[in-house]
Amino acid sequence: MSLEVKNLTKKYGDKTVVDGLSFALKEPGVYALLGTNGAGKTTLFNLLLGFYTPDEGGVYIDGKELTVANRGGWLRYAGYVQQDVFILDASLAQNIALGVKPEDIDRKKVERIIREVSLSSYLDQLPEGIDTRIGEMGAKLSGGQKQRVGIARALYKGADILFFDEATSALDSATEGEINESILELSRSRRDLTIIAIAHRESSLAFCDRIIEIL
């Protein structure tokens, strides 16, 4: 899946937040968006996901312009991992297969994805395996484990492209490094996967195939 941005511009009143930005991601890989606070990185994410409409230019998925009319189809293939991952007071499986009836959850798929996002050691500690309730707001999860559940959730729904919006900014450096390493391993095992992350620490950049600087 290719993603291309052409002369993308977004304004809030008289202020231009994203100004004539153009770039193309034609191959799967790990990409970082780098820029200072207020440079428009989160606004750009919202444009790429179709939540915002650009004032000029456009976003093109496999050569087709992203619009309000086709946004729903695009979002079926795009996963969005935020800084604060929402966790249900439900089982680990239900949190990963969010919105799927418990009886319809593909348990083998859940277990495979748990391995892919490096949650196997956590799973081994759960008394009822993937059926263990993980607490309201993820009370039984660390910050890093919540992020991995967010990634697993996106993969369960079949995302081909993952967006990380400051997903590790609230984590300490050591935990962030572990998440970055998991992302790197995931990209190696899933060669068809594109990952785009807002980078807030230079240490994150070592894991990226390409850095897109937002000025």
mmCIF file with all atom_site columns, C-alpha atoms in Angstrom:
data_model
loop_
_atom_site.group_PDB
_atom_site.id
_atom_site.type_symbol
_atom_site.label_atom_id
_atom_site.label_alt_id
_atom_site.label_comp_id
_atom_site.label_asym_id
_atom_site.label_entity_id
_atom_site.label_seq_id
_atom_site.pdbx_PDB_ins_code
_atom_site.Cartn_x
_atom_site.Cartn_y
_atom_site.Cartn_z
_atom_site.occupancy
_atom_site.B_iso_or_equiv
_atom_site.pdbx_formal_charge
_atom_site.auth_seq_id
_atom_site.auth_comp_id
_atom_site.auth_asym_id
_atom_site.auth_atom_id
_atom_site.pdbx_PDB_model_num
ATOM 1   C CA . MET A 1 1   ? 0.000   0.000   0.000  1.00 0.00 ? 1   MET A CA 1
ATOM 2   C CA . SER A 1 2   ? 1.458   3.360   -1.039 1.00 0.00 ? 2   SER A CA 1
ATOM 3   C CA . LEU A 1 3   ? 0.718   6.691   0.617  1.00 0.00 ? 3   LEU A CA 1
ATOM 4   C CA . GLU A 1 4   ? 1.467   9.997   -1.076 1.00 0.00 ? 4   GLU A CA 1
ATOM 5   C CA . VAL A 1 5   ? 1.029   13.546  0.182  1.00 0.00 ? 5   VAL A CA 1
ATOM 6   C CA . LYS A 1 6   ? 0.838   16.279  -2.443 1.00 0.00 ? 6   LYS A CA 1
ATOM 7   C CA . ASN A 1 7   ? 1.126   19.973  -1.540 1.00 0.00 ? 7   ASN A CA 1
ATOM 8   C CA . LEU A 1 8   ? -0.820  19.360  1.673  1.00 0.00 ? 8   LEU A CA 1
ATOM 9   C CA . THR A 1 9   ? -1.926  22.530  3.447  1.00 0.00 ? 9   THR A CA 1
ATOM 10  C CA . LYS A 1 10  ? -4.079  23.026  6.535  1.00 0.00 ? 10  LYS A CA 1
ATOM 11  C CA . LYS A 1 11  ? -4.960  26.326  8.179  1.00 0.00 ? 11  LYS A CA 1
ATOM 12  C CA . TYR A 1 12  ? -6.653  27.306  11.408 1.00 0.00 ? 12  TYR A CA 1
ATOM 13  C CA . GLY A 1 13  ? -7.984  30.793  10.798 1.00 0.00 ? 13  GLY A CA 1
ATOM 14  C CA . ASP A 1 14  ? -5.031  32.904  9.686  1.00 0.00 ? 14  ASP A CA 1
ATOM 15  C CA . LYS A 1 15  ? -2.465  30.371  10.950 1.00 0.00 ? 15  LYS A CA 1
ATOM 16  C CA . THR A 1 16  ? -1.036  27.811  8.501  1.00 0.00 ? 16  THR A CA 1
ATOM 17  C CA . VAL A 1 17  ? -0.223  24.638  10.442 1.00 0.00 ? 17  VAL A CA 1
ATOM 18  C CA . VAL A 1 18  ? 0.764   22.358  7.548  1.00 0.00 ? 18  VAL A CA 1
ATOM 19  C CA . ASP A 1 19  ? 2.187   24.305  4.627  1.00 0.00 ? 19  ASP A CA 1
ATOM 20  C CA . GLY A 1 20  ? 2.528   22.716  1.182  1.00 0.00 ? 20  GLY A CA 1
ATOM 21  C CA . LEU A 1 21  ? 3.913   19.414  2.455  1.00 0.00 ? 21  LEU A CA 1
ATOM 22  C CA . SER A 1 22  ? 4.742   16.685  -0.073 1.00 0.00 ? 22  SER A CA 1
ATOM 23  C CA . PHE A 1 23  ? 6.251   13.224  0.376  1.00 0.00 ? 23  PHE A CA 1
ATOM 24  C CA . ALA A 1 24  ? 5.649   9.665   -0.787 1.00 0.00 ? 24  ALA A CA 1
ATOM 25  C CA . LEU A 1 25  ? 5.870   6.324   1.043  1.00 0.00 ? 25  LEU A CA 1
ATOM 26  C CA . LYS A 1 26  ? 5.867   3.682   -1.658 1.00 0.00 ? 26  LYS A CA 1
ATOM 27  C CA . GLU A 1 27  ? 7.357   0.775   0.278  1.00 0.00 ? 27  GLU A CA 1
ATOM 28  C CA . PRO A 1 28  ? 6.474   -0.785  3.654  1.00 0.00 ? 28  PRO A CA 1
ATOM 29  C CA . GLY A 1 29  ? 8.805   0.204   6.478  1.00 0.00 ? 29  GLY A CA 1
ATOM 30  C CA . VAL A 1 30  ? 9.179   2.309   9.626  1.00 0.00 ? 30  VAL A CA 1
ATOM 31  C CA . TYR A 1 31  ? 8.922   6.069   9.118  1.00 0.00 ? 31  TYR A CA 1
ATOM 32  C CA . ALA A 1 32  ? 9.256   8.926   11.601 1.00 0.00 ? 32  ALA A CA 1
ATOM 33  C CA . LEU A 1 33  ? 7.696   12.369  11.509 1.00 0.00 ? 33  LEU A CA 1
ATOM 34  C CA . LEU A 1 34  ? 10.112  14.742  13.219 1.00 0.00 ? 34  LEU A CA 1
ATOM 35  C CA . GLY A 1 35  ? 9.423   18.323  14.190 1.00 0.00 ? 35  GLY A CA 1
ATOM 36  C CA . THR A 1 36  ? 9.280   20.776  17.060 1.00 0.00 ? 36  THR A CA 1
ATOM 37  C CA . ASN A 1 37  ? 6.191   21.249  19.226 1.00 0.00 ? 37  ASN A CA 1
ATOM 38  C CA . GLY A 1 38  ? 3.566   23.084  17.222 1.00 0.00 ? 38  GLY A CA 1
ATOM 39  C CA . ALA A 1 39  ? 5.068   22.042  13.887 1.00 0.00 ? 39  ALA A CA 1
ATOM 40  C CA . GLY A 1 40  ? 1.816   20.341  12.879 1.00 0.00 ? 40  GLY A CA 1
ATOM 41  C CA . LYS A 1 41  ? 2.660   16.657  13.359 1.00 0.00 ? 41  LYS A CA 1
ATOM 42  C CA . THR A 1 42  ? -0.643  15.700  15.018 1.00 0.00 ? 42  THR A CA 1
ATOM 43  C CA . THR A 1 43  ? -2.589  17.794  12.509 1.00 0.00 ? 43  THR A CA 1
ATOM 44  C CA . LEU A 1 44  ? -0.775  15.910  9.756  1.00 0.00 ? 44  LEU A CA 1
ATOM 45  C CA . PHE A 1 45  ? -1.812  12.593  11.318 1.00 0.00 ? 45  PHE A CA 1
ATOM 46  C CA . ASN A 1 46  ? -5.440  13.714  11.333 1.00 0.00 ? 46  ASN A CA 1
ATOM 47  C CA . LEU A 1 47  ? -5.132  14.674  7.671  1.00 0.00 ? 47  LEU A CA 1
ATOM 48  C CA . LEU A 1 48  ? -3.541  11.325  6.779  1.00 0.00 ? 48  LEU A CA 1
ATOM 49  C CA . LEU A 1 49  ? -6.329  9.462   8.567  1.00 0.00 ? 49  LEU A CA 1
ATOM 50  C CA . GLY A 1 50  ? -9.007  11.551  6.900  1.00 0.00 ? 50  GLY A CA 1
ATOM 51  C CA . PHE A 1 51  ? -10.293 13.102  10.130 1.00 0.00 ? 51  PHE A CA 1
ATOM 52  C CA . TYR A 1 52  ? -9.412  16.586  8.821  1.00 0.00 ? 52  TYR A CA 1
ATOM 53  C CA . THR A 1 53  ? -10.010 17.934  5.318  1.00 0.00 ? 53  THR A CA 1
ATOM 54  C CA . PRO A 1 54  ? -7.042  19.802  3.777  1.00 0.00 ? 54  PRO A CA 1
ATOM 55  C CA . ASP A 1 55  ? -7.411  23.390  2.576  1.00 0.00 ? 55  ASP A CA 1
ATOM 56  C CA . GLU A 1 56  ? -5.136  22.631  -0.358 1.00 0.00 ? 56  GLU A CA 1
ATOM 57  C CA . GLY A 1 57  ? -3.507  19.517  -1.815 1.00 0.00 ? 57  GLY A CA 1
ATOM 58  C CA . GLY A 1 58  ? -4.427  15.993  -0.853 1.00 0.00 ? 58  GLY A CA 1
ATOM 59  C CA . VAL A 1 59  ? -3.574  12.546  0.518  1.00 0.00 ? 59  VAL A CA 1
ATOM 60  C CA . TYR A 1 60  ? -3.476  9.664   -1.964 1.00 0.00 ? 60  TYR A CA 1
ATOM 61  C CA . ILE A 1 61  ? -3.757  5.982   -1.066 1.00 0.00 ? 61  ILE A CA 1
ATOM 62  C CA . ASP A 1 62  ? -2.563  3.704   -3.857 1.00 0.00 ? 62  ASP A CA 1
ATOM 63  C CA . GLY A 1 63  ? -3.028  6.659   -6.195 1.00 0.00 ? 63  GLY A CA 1
ATOM 64  C CA . LYS A 1 64  ? -6.592  7.425   -5.131 1.00 0.00 ? 64  LYS A CA 1
ATOM 65  C CA . GLU A 1 65  ? -7.360  10.665  -3.305 1.00 0.00 ? 65  GLU A CA 1
ATOM 66  C CA . LEU A 1 66  ? -8.610  10.291  0.270  1.00 0.00 ? 66  LEU A CA 1
ATOM 67  C CA . THR A 1 67  ? -12.014 11.945  0.731  1.00 0.00 ? 67  THR A CA 1
ATOM 68  C CA . VAL A 1 68  ? -14.819 11.980  3.279  1.00 0.00 ? 68  VAL A CA 1
ATOM 69  C CA . ALA A 1 69  ? -16.738 9.601   1.008  1.00 0.00 ? 69  ALA A CA 1
ATOM 70  C CA . ASN A 1 70  ? -14.054 6.871   0.969  1.00 0.00 ? 70  ASN A CA 1
ATOM 71  C CA . ARG A 1 71  ? -12.559 7.500   4.432  1.00 0.00 ? 71  ARG A CA 1
ATOM 72  C CA . GLY A 1 72  ? -14.415 4.543   5.971  1.00 0.00 ? 72  GLY A CA 1
ATOM 73  C CA . GLY A 1 73  ? -12.762 2.101   3.589  1.00 0.00 ? 73  GLY A CA 1
ATOM 74  C CA . TRP A 1 74  ? -9.328  3.590   4.322  1.00 0.00 ? 74  TRP A CA 1
ATOM 75  C CA . LEU A 1 75  ? -9.769  3.362   8.088  1.00 0.00 ? 75  LEU A CA 1
ATOM 76  C CA . ARG A 1 76  ? -10.373 -0.387  7.828  1.00 0.00 ? 76  ARG A CA 1
ATOM 77  C CA . TYR A 1 77  ? -6.731  -0.704  6.789  1.00 0.00 ? 77  TYR A CA 1
ATOM 78  C CA . ALA A 1 78  ? -5.265  1.963   9.084  1.00 0.00 ? 78  ALA A CA 1
ATOM 79  C CA . GLY A 1 79  ? -4.516  1.465   12.789 1.00 0.00 ? 79  GLY A CA 1
ATOM 80  C CA . TYR A 1 80  ? -4.158  4.421   15.147 1.00 0.00 ? 80  TYR A CA 1
ATOM 81  C CA . VAL A 1 81  ? -2.195  4.017   18.405 1.00 0.00 ? 81  VAL A CA 1
ATOM 82  C CA . GLN A 1 82  ? -2.512  6.988   20.719 1.00 0.00 ? 82  GLN A CA 1
ATOM 83  C CA . GLN A 1 83  ? -0.507  7.990   23.771 1.00 0.00 ? 83  GLN A CA 1
ATOM 84  C CA . ASP A 1 84  ? -3.317  6.919   26.100 1.00 0.00 ? 84  ASP A CA 1
ATOM 85  C CA . VAL A 1 85  ? -4.642  3.561   24.888 1.00 0.00 ? 85  VAL A CA 1
ATOM 86  C CA . PHE A 1 86  ? -8.233  2.916   25.970 1.00 0.00 ? 86  PHE A CA 1
ATOM 87  C CA . ILE A 1 87  ? -8.552  -0.338  27.903 1.00 0.00 ? 87  ILE A CA 1
ATOM 88  C CA . LEU A 1 88  ? -11.869 -2.038  28.680 1.00 0.00 ? 88  LEU A CA 1
ATOM 89  C CA . ASP A 1 89  ? -12.542 -3.773  31.995 1.00 0.00 ? 89  ASP A CA 1
ATOM 90  C CA . ALA A 1 90  ? -12.625 -7.048  30.087 1.00 0.00 ? 90  ALA A CA 1
ATOM 91  C CA . SER A 1 91  ? -10.365 -9.906  29.075 1.00 0.00 ? 91  SER A CA 1
ATOM 92  C CA . LEU A 1 92  ? -7.110  -9.477  27.221 1.00 0.00 ? 92  LEU A CA 1
ATOM 93  C CA . ALA A 1 93  ? -8.677  -11.168 24.184 1.00 0.00 ? 93  ALA A CA 1
ATOM 94  C CA . GLN A 1 94  ? -11.665 -8.797  24.219 1.00 0.00 ? 94  GLN A CA 1
ATOM 95  C CA . ASN A 1 95  ? -9.357  -5.789  24.440 1.00 0.00 ? 95  ASN A CA 1
ATOM 96  C CA . ILE A 1 96  ? -7.354  -6.939  21.445 1.00 0.00 ? 96  ILE A CA 1
ATOM 97  C CA . ALA A 1 97  ? -10.404 -7.960  19.389 1.00 0.00 ? 97  ALA A CA 1
ATOM 98  C CA . LEU A 1 98  ? -12.220 -4.775  20.364 1.00 0.00 ? 98  LEU A CA 1
ATOM 99  C CA . GLY A 1 99  ? -15.854 -4.729  19.250 1.00 0.00 ? 99  GLY A CA 1
ATOM 100 C CA . VAL A 1 100 ? -15.976 -8.446  18.409 1.00 0.00 ? 100 VAL A CA 1
ATOM 101 C CA . LYS A 1 101 ? -18.402 -10.641 20.352 1.00 0.00 ? 101 LYS A CA 1
ATOM 102 C CA . PRO A 1 102 ? -16.470 -12.918 22.754 1.00 0.00 ? 102 PRO A CA 1
ATOM 103 C CA . GLU A 1 103 ? -17.779 -16.053 21.043 1.00 0.00 ? 103 GLU A CA 1
ATOM 104 C CA . ASP A 1 104 ? -16.611 -14.759 17.652 1.00 0.00 ? 104 ASP A CA 1
ATOM 105 C CA . ILE A 1 105 ? -13.026 -13.915 18.647 1.00 0.00 ? 105 ILE A CA 1
ATOM 106 C CA . ASP A 1 106 ? -10.389 -15.772 16.653 1.00 0.00 ? 106 ASP A CA 1
ATOM 107 C CA . ARG A 1 107 ? -8.336  -17.059 19.574 1.00 0.00 ? 107 ARG A CA 1
ATOM 108 C CA . LYS A 1 108 ? -5.476  -18.394 17.453 1.00 0.00 ? 108 LYS A CA 1
ATOM 109 C CA . LYS A 1 109 ? -5.189  -15.013 15.765 1.00 0.00 ? 109 LYS A CA 1
ATOM 110 C CA . VAL A 1 110 ? -5.109  -13.250 19.156 1.00 0.00 ? 110 VAL A CA 1
ATOM 111 C CA . GLU A 1 111 ? -2.374  -15.565 20.415 1.00 0.00 ? 111 GLU A CA 1
ATOM 112 C CA . ARG A 1 112 ? -0.316  -15.086 17.228 1.00 0.00 ? 112 ARG A CA 1
ATOM 113 C CA . ILE A 1 113 ? -0.562  -11.306 17.486 1.00 0.00 ? 113 ILE A CA 1
ATOM 114 C CA . ILE A 1 114 ? 0.382   -11.407 21.173 1.00 0.00 ? 114 ILE A CA 1
ATOM 115 C CA . ARG A 1 115 ? 3.636   -13.043 20.128 1.00 0.00 ? 115 ARG A CA 1
ATOM 116 C CA . GLU A 1 116 ? 4.161   -10.469 17.365 1.00 0.00 ? 116 GLU A CA 1
ATOM 117 C CA . VAL A 1 117 ? 3.860   -7.527  19.761 1.00 0.00 ? 117 VAL A CA 1
ATOM 118 C CA . SER A 1 118 ? 6.064   -9.139  22.446 1.00 0.00 ? 118 SER A CA 1
ATOM 119 C CA . LEU A 1 119 ? 3.330   -9.691  25.043 1.00 0.00 ? 119 LEU A CA 1
ATOM 120 C CA . SER A 1 120 ? 4.040   -13.418 25.465 1.00 0.00 ? 120 SER A CA 1
ATOM 121 C CA . SER A 1 121 ? 5.844   -13.019 28.798 1.00 0.00 ? 121 SER A CA 1
ATOM 122 C CA . TYR A 1 122 ? 2.897   -11.043 30.181 1.00 0.00 ? 122 TYR A CA 1
ATOM 123 C CA . LEU A 1 123 ? 0.444   -13.647 28.911 1.00 0.00 ? 123 LEU A CA 1
ATOM 124 C CA . ASP A 1 124 ? 2.400   -16.397 30.681 1.00 0.00 ? 124 ASP A CA 1
ATOM 125 C CA . GLN A 1 125 ? 1.685   -14.668 34.010 1.00 0.00 ? 125 GLN A CA 1
ATOM 126 C CA . LEU A 1 126 ? -2.096  -14.495 33.534 1.00 0.00 ? 126 LEU A CA 1
ATOM 127 C CA . PRO A 1 127 ? -4.050  -17.166 35.445 1.00 0.00 ? 127 PRO A CA 1
ATOM 128 C CA . GLU A 1 128 ? -6.700  -17.578 32.738 1.00 0.00 ? 128 GLU A CA 1
ATOM 129 C CA . GLY A 1 129 ? -4.545  -16.790 29.715 1.00 0.00 ? 129 GLY A CA 1
ATOM 130 C CA . ILE A 1 130 ? -6.146  -14.531 27.145 1.00 0.00 ? 130 ILE A CA 1
ATOM 131 C CA . ASP A 1 131 ? -9.466  -14.814 29.038 1.00 0.00 ? 131 ASP A CA 1
ATOM 132 C CA . THR A 1 132 ? -8.030  -13.030 32.095 1.00 0.00 ? 132 THR A CA 1
ATOM 133 C CA . ARG A 1 133 ? -9.665  -9.691  32.851 1.00 0.00 ? 133 ARG A CA 1
ATOM 134 C CA . ILE A 1 134 ? -7.010  -6.972  32.822 1.00 0.00 ? 134 ILE A CA 1
ATOM 135 C CA . GLY A 1 135 ? -8.734  -4.418  35.015 1.00 0.00 ? 135 GLY A CA 1
ATOM 136 C CA . GLU A 1 136 ? -10.554 -1.148  34.552 1.00 0.00 ? 136 GLU A CA 1
ATOM 137 C CA . MET A 1 137 ? -8.468  1.253   32.436 1.00 0.00 ? 137 MET A CA 1
ATOM 138 C CA . GLY A 1 138 ? -5.787  -1.437  32.292 1.00 0.00 ? 138 GLY A CA 1
ATOM 139 C CA . ALA A 1 139 ? -5.037  -1.426  36.007 1.00 0.00 ? 139 ALA A CA 1
ATOM 140 C CA . LYS A 1 140 ? -3.087  -4.670  35.613 1.00 0.00 ? 140 LYS A CA 1
ATOM 141 C CA . LEU A 1 141 ? -0.984  -3.344  32.710 1.00 0.00 ? 141 LEU A CA 1
ATOM 142 C CA . SER A 1 142 ? 2.161   -1.253  32.666 1.00 0.00 ? 142 SER A CA 1
ATOM 143 C CA . GLY A 1 143 ? 2.414   1.717   30.301 1.00 0.00 ? 143 GLY A CA 1
ATOM 144 C CA . GLY A 1 144 ? 4.462   -0.300  27.837 1.00 0.00 ? 144 GLY A CA 1
ATOM 145 C CA . GLN A 1 145 ? 2.005   -3.208  27.957 1.00 0.00 ? 145 GLN A CA 1
ATOM 146 C CA . LYS A 1 146 ? -0.897  -0.841  27.212 1.00 0.00 ? 146 LYS A CA 1
ATOM 147 C CA . GLN A 1 147 ? 0.926   0.353   24.115 1.00 0.00 ? 147 GLN A CA 1
ATOM 148 C CA . ARG A 1 148 ? 1.443   -3.232  22.991 1.00 0.00 ? 148 ARG A CA 1
ATOM 149 C CA . VAL A 1 149 ? -2.275  -3.932  23.447 1.00 0.00 ? 149 VAL A CA 1
ATOM 150 C CA . GLY A 1 150 ? -2.963  -0.893  21.271 1.00 0.00 ? 150 GLY A CA 1
ATOM 151 C CA . ILE A 1 151 ? -0.671  -2.256  18.566 1.00 0.00 ? 151 ILE A CA 1
ATOM 152 C CA . ALA A 1 152 ? -2.220  -5.731  18.868 1.00 0.00 ? 152 ALA A CA 1
ATOM 153 C CA . ARG A 1 153 ? -5.697  -4.216  18.511 1.00 0.00 ? 153 ARG A CA 1
ATOM 154 C CA . ALA A 1 154 ? -4.737  -2.538  15.249 1.00 0.00 ? 154 ALA A CA 1
ATOM 155 C CA . LEU A 1 155 ? -3.192  -5.741  13.910 1.00 0.00 ? 155 LEU A CA 1
ATOM 156 C CA . TYR A 1 156 ? -6.235  -7.823  14.839 1.00 0.00 ? 156 TYR A CA 1
ATOM 157 C CA . LYS A 1 157 ? -8.479  -5.655  12.697 1.00 0.00 ? 157 LYS A CA 1
ATOM 158 C CA . GLY A 1 158 ? -6.112  -6.231  9.767  1.00 0.00 ? 158 GLY A CA 1
ATOM 159 C CA . ALA A 1 159 ? -4.330  -2.881  9.562  1.00 0.00 ? 159 ALA A CA 1
ATOM 160 C CA . ASP A 1 160 ? -1.724  -2.552  6.807  1.00 0.00 ? 160 ASP A CA 1
ATOM 161 C CA . ILE A 1 161 ? -0.479  0.779   8.140  1.00 0.00 ? 161 ILE A CA 1
ATOM 162 C CA . LEU A 1 162 ? -0.012  1.841   11.770 1.00 0.00 ? 162 LEU A CA 1
ATOM 163 C CA . PHE A 1 163 ? 0.035   5.437   12.999 1.00 0.00 ? 163 PHE A CA 1
ATOM 164 C CA . PHE A 1 164 ? 1.695   6.174   16.358 1.00 0.00 ? 164 PHE A CA 1
ATOM 165 C CA . ASP A 1 165 ? 0.716   9.612   17.677 1.00 0.00 ? 165 ASP A CA 1
ATOM 166 C CA . GLU A 1 166 ? 3.211   10.357  20.478 1.00 0.00 ? 166 GLU A CA 1
ATOM 167 C CA . ALA A 1 167 ? 2.442   6.811   21.604 1.00 0.00 ? 167 ALA A CA 1
ATOM 168 C CA . THR A 1 168 ? 5.571   6.473   23.754 1.00 0.00 ? 168 THR A CA 1
ATOM 169 C CA . SER A 1 169 ? 5.967   10.061  24.989 1.00 0.00 ? 169 SER A CA 1
ATOM 170 C CA . ALA A 1 170 ? 4.611   9.243   28.464 1.00 0.00 ? 170 ALA A CA 1
ATOM 171 C CA . LEU A 1 171 ? 6.971   6.280   28.903 1.00 0.00 ? 171 LEU A CA 1
ATOM 172 C CA . ASP A 1 172 ? 10.422  6.311   30.454 1.00 0.00 ? 172 ASP A CA 1
ATOM 173 C CA . SER A 1 173 ? 13.377  5.979   28.125 1.00 0.00 ? 173 SER A CA 1
ATOM 174 C CA . ALA A 1 174 ? 13.970  2.297   28.893 1.00 0.00 ? 174 ALA A CA 1
ATOM 175 C CA . THR A 1 175 ? 10.339  1.313   28.230 1.00 0.00 ? 175 THR A CA 1
ATOM 176 C CA . GLU A 1 176 ? 10.240  3.455   25.102 1.00 0.00 ? 176 GLU A CA 1
ATOM 177 C CA . GLY A 1 177 ? 13.324  1.613   23.866 1.00 0.00 ? 177 GLY A CA 1
ATOM 178 C CA . GLU A 1 178 ? 11.573  -1.719  24.452 1.00 0.00 ? 178 GLU A CA 1
ATOM 179 C CA . ILE A 1 179 ? 8.524   -0.563  22.480 1.00 0.00 ? 179 ILE A CA 1
ATOM 180 C CA . ASN A 1 180 ? 10.726  0.713   19.652 1.00 0.00 ? 180 ASN A CA 1
ATOM 181 C CA . GLU A 1 181 ? 12.512  -2.629  19.568 1.00 0.00 ? 181 GLU A CA 1
ATOM 182 C CA . SER A 1 182 ? 9.137   -4.398  19.395 1.00 0.00 ? 182 SER A CA 1
ATOM 183 C CA . ILE A 1 183 ? 8.119   -2.154  16.507 1.00 0.00 ? 183 ILE A CA 1
ATOM 184 C CA . LEU A 1 184 ? 11.352  -2.961  14.718 1.00 0.00 ? 184 LEU A CA 1
ATOM 185 C CA . GLU A 1 185 ? 10.857  -6.703  15.206 1.00 0.00 ? 185 GLU A CA 1
ATOM 186 C CA . LEU A 1 186 ? 7.263   -6.367  14.026 1.00 0.00 ? 186 LEU A CA 1
ATOM 187 C CA . SER A 1 187 ? 8.353   -4.622  10.839 1.00 0.00 ? 187 SER A CA 1
ATOM 188 C CA . ARG A 1 188 ? 10.854  -7.412  10.191 1.00 0.00 ? 188 ARG A CA 1
ATOM 189 C CA . SER A 1 189 ? 8.268   -10.159 10.652 1.00 0.00 ? 189 SER A CA 1
ATOM 190 C CA . ARG A 1 190 ? 5.513   -8.286  8.793  1.00 0.00 ? 190 ARG A CA 1
ATOM 191 C CA . ARG A 1 191 ? 7.222   -7.116  5.618  1.00 0.00 ? 191 ARG A CA 1
ATOM 192 C CA . ASP A 1 192 ? 3.914   -5.795  4.266  1.00 0.00 ? 192 ASP A CA 1
ATOM 193 C CA . LEU A 1 193 ? 3.390   -3.403  7.192  1.00 0.00 ? 193 LEU A CA 1
ATOM 194 C CA . THR A 1 194 ? 3.954   0.370   7.086  1.00 0.00 ? 194 THR A CA 1
ATOM 195 C CA . ILE A 1 195 ? 4.529   2.147   10.400 1.00 0.00 ? 195 ILE A CA 1
ATOM 196 C CA . ILE A 1 196 ? 4.462   5.939   10.771 1.00 0.00 ? 196 ILE A CA 1
ATOM 197 C CA . ALA A 1 197 ? 5.370   7.420   14.155 1.00 0.00 ? 197 ALA A CA 1
ATOM 198 C CA . ILE A 1 198 ? 5.691   10.895  15.568 1.00 0.00 ? 198 ILE A CA 1
ATOM 199 C CA . ALA A 1 199 ? 9.166   10.974  17.067 1.00 0.00 ? 199 ALA A CA 1
ATOM 200 C CA . HIS A 1 200 ? 9.822   13.120  20.131 1.00 0.00 ? 200 HIS A CA 1
ATOM 201 C CA . ARG A 1 201 ? 13.195  11.689  21.158 1.00 0.00 ? 201 ARG A CA 1
ATOM 202 C CA . GLU A 1 202 ? 16.204  11.335  18.887 1.00 0.00 ? 202 GLU A CA 1
ATOM 203 C CA . SER A 1 203 ? 16.733  7.830   20.269 1.00 0.00 ? 203 SER A CA 1
ATOM 204 C CA . SER A 1 204 ? 13.564  6.761   18.442 1.00 0.00 ? 204 SER A CA 1
ATOM 205 C CA . LEU A 1 205 ? 15.054  7.664   15.081 1.00 0.00 ? 205 LEU A CA 1
ATOM 206 C CA . ALA A 1 206 ? 17.557  4.793   15.121 1.00 0.00 ? 206 ALA A CA 1
ATOM 207 C CA . PHE A 1 207 ? 14.685  2.365   14.490 1.00 0.00 ? 207 PHE A CA 1
ATOM 208 C CA . CYS A 1 208 ? 13.367  4.174   11.407 1.00 0.00 ? 208 CYS A CA 1
ATOM 209 C CA . ASP A 1 209 ? 13.986  3.536   7.728  1.00 0.00 ? 209 ASP A CA 1
ATOM 210 C CA . ARG A 1 210 ? 13.275  7.164   6.859  1.00 0.00 ? 210 ARG A CA 1
ATOM 211 C CA . ILE A 1 211 ? 12.772  10.456  8.686  1.00 0.00 ? 211 ILE A CA 1
ATOM 212 C CA . ILE A 1 212 ? 10.308  13.052  7.392  1.00 0.00 ? 212 ILE A CA 1
ATOM 213 C CA . GLU A 1 213 ? 11.030  16.430  8.923  1.00 0.00 ? 213 GLU A CA 1
ATOM 214 C CA . ILE A 1 214 ? 8.087   18.793  9.452  1.00 0.00 ? 214 ILE A CA 1
ATOM 215 C CA . LEU A 1 215 ? 9.318   22.387  9.478  1.00 0.00 ? 215 LEU A CA 1
#
